[in-house]
GROMACS .gro file of C-alpha atoms in nm:
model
  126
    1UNK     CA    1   7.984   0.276 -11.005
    2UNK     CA    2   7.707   0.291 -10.798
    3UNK     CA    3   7.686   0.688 -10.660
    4UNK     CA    4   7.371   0.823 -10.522
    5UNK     CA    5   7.284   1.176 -10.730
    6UNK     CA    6   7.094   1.356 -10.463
    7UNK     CA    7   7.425   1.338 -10.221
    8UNK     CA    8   7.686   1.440 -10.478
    9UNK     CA    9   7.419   1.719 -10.570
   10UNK     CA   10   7.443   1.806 -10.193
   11UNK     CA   11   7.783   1.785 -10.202
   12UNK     CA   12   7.837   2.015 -10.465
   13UNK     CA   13   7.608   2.254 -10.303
   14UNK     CA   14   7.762   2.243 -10.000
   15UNK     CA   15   8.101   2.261 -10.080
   16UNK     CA   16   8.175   2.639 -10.044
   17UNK     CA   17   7.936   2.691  -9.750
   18UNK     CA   18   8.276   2.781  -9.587
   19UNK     CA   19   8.317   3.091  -9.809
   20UNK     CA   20   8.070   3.241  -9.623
   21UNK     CA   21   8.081   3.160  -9.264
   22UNK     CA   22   8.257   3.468  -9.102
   23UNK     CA   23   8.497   3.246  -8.946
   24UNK     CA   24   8.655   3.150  -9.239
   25UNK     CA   25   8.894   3.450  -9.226
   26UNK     CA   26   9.126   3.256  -8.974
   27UNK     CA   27   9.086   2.917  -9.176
   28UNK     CA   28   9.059   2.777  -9.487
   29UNK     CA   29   8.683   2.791  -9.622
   30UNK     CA   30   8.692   2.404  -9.673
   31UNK     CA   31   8.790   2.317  -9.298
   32UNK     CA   32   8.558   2.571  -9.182
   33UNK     CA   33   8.273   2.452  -9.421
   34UNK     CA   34   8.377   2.061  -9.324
   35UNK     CA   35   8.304   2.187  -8.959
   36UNK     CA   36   8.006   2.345  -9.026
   37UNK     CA   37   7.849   2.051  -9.198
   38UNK     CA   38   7.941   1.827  -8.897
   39UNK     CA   39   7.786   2.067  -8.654
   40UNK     CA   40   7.429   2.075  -8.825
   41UNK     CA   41   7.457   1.702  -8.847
   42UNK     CA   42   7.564   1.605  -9.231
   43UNK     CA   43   7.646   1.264  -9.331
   44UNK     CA   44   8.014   1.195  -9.303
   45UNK     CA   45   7.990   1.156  -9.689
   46UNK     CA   46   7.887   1.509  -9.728
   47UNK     CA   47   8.111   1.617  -9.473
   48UNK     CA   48   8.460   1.487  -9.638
   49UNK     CA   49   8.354   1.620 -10.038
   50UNK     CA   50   8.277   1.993  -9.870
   51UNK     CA   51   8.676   1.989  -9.670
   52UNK     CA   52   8.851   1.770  -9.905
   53UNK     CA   53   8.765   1.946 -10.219
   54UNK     CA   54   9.093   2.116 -10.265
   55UNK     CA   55   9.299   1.827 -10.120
   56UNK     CA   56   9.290   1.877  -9.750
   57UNK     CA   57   9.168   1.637  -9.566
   58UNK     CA   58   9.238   1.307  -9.765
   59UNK     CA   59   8.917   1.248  -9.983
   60UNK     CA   60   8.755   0.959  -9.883
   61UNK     CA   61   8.526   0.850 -10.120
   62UNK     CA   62   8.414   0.939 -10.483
   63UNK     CA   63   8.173   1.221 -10.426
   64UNK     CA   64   8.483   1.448 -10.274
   65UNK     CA   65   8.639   1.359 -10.598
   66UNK     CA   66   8.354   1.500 -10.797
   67UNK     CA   67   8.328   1.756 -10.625
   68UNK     CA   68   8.740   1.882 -10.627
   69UNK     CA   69   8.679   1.819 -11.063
   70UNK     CA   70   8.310   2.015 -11.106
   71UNK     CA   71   8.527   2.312 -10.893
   72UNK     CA   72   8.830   2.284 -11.123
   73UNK     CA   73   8.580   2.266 -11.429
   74UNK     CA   74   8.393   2.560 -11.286
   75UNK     CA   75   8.662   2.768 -11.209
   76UNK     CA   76   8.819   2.711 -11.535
   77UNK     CA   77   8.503   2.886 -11.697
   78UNK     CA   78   8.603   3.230 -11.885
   79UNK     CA   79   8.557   3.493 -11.628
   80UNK     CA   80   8.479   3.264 -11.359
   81UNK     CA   81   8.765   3.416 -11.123
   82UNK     CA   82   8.881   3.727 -11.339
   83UNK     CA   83   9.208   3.871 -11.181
   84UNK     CA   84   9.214   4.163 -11.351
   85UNK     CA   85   9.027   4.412 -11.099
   86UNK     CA   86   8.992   4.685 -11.370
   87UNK     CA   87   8.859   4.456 -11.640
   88UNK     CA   88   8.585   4.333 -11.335
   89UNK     CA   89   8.478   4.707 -11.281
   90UNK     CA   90   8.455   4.775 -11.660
   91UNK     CA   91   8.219   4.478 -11.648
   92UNK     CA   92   8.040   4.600 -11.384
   93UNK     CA   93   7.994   4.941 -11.516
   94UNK     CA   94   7.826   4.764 -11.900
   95UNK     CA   95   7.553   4.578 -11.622
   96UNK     CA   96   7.465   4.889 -11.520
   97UNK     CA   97   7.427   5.080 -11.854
   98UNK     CA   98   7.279   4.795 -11.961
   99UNK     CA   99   7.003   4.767 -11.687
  100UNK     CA  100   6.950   5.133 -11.734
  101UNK     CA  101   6.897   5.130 -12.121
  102UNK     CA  102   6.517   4.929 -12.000
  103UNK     CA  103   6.206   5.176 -11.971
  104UNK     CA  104   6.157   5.261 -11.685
  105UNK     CA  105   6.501   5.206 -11.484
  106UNK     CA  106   6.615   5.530 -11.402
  107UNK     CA  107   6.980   5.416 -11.150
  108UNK     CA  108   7.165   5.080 -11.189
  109UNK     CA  109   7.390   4.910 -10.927
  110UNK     CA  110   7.579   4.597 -11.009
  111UNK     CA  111   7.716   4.423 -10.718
  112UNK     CA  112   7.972   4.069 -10.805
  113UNK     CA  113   7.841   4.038 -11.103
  114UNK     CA  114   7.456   4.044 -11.016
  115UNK     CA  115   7.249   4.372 -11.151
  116UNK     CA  116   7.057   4.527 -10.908
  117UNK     CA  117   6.826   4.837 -10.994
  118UNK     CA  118   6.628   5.096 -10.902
  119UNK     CA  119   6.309   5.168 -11.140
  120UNK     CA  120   6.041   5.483 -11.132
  121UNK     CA  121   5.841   5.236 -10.966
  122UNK     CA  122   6.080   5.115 -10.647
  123UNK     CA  123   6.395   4.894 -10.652
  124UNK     CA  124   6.384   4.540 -10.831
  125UNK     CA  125   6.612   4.298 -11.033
  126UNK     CA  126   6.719   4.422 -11.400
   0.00000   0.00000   0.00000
């Protein structure tokens, strides 16, 4: 199997460019990521792994196949896409008392997951 890495890399990073592209709202992120790629002047390669990655269009080649199983494997992750909304917030709310248990960090905001605080010397990451 002769794949090059450097275009399933840029396939993988690619693939949920669609997510957010405002767009996307009326379409499927895929298509609209798919569309996206062709616009800025991808290689077809690239192109099919970003819109076929959850089955539509057909995949046509190995690299959308690697893509559609590093997504599954990802999303299969514990707490990659938690459901439970009040079990997220409780999450969210331990970032922040965490972040705010460091010297010096006097207010703590976490936003999807990422901390982001405010210190006695100006905002910054926790």
């Amino acid at each position: 199997m002769e794949l090059d890495p450097q275009v399933a890399r840029r396939a993988g990073l690619l693939h949920d460019i669609g997510k957010v592209i405002p767009e996307s709202e009326d379409r499927s992120h895929e298509l609209v990521g798919m569309d996206y790629c062709k616009r800025y002047g991808e290689h077809e390669i690239i192109c099919n792994a970003v819109g076929a990655h959850h089955d539509k269009p057909p995949k046509t080649t190995l690299y959308a196949y690697i893509v559609q199983i590093c997504d599954a494997i990802s999303a299969a992750r514990p707490g990659a896409r938690n459901k439970d909304e009040e079990k997220y917030f409780e999450r969210l709310q331990n970032m922040e008392e965490i972040a705010k248990s460091f010297g010096g960090v006097s207010r703590a905001y976490a936003f999807k997951g990422a901390p982001v605080s405010g210190s006695d010397n100006g905002p910054g990451y926790a």
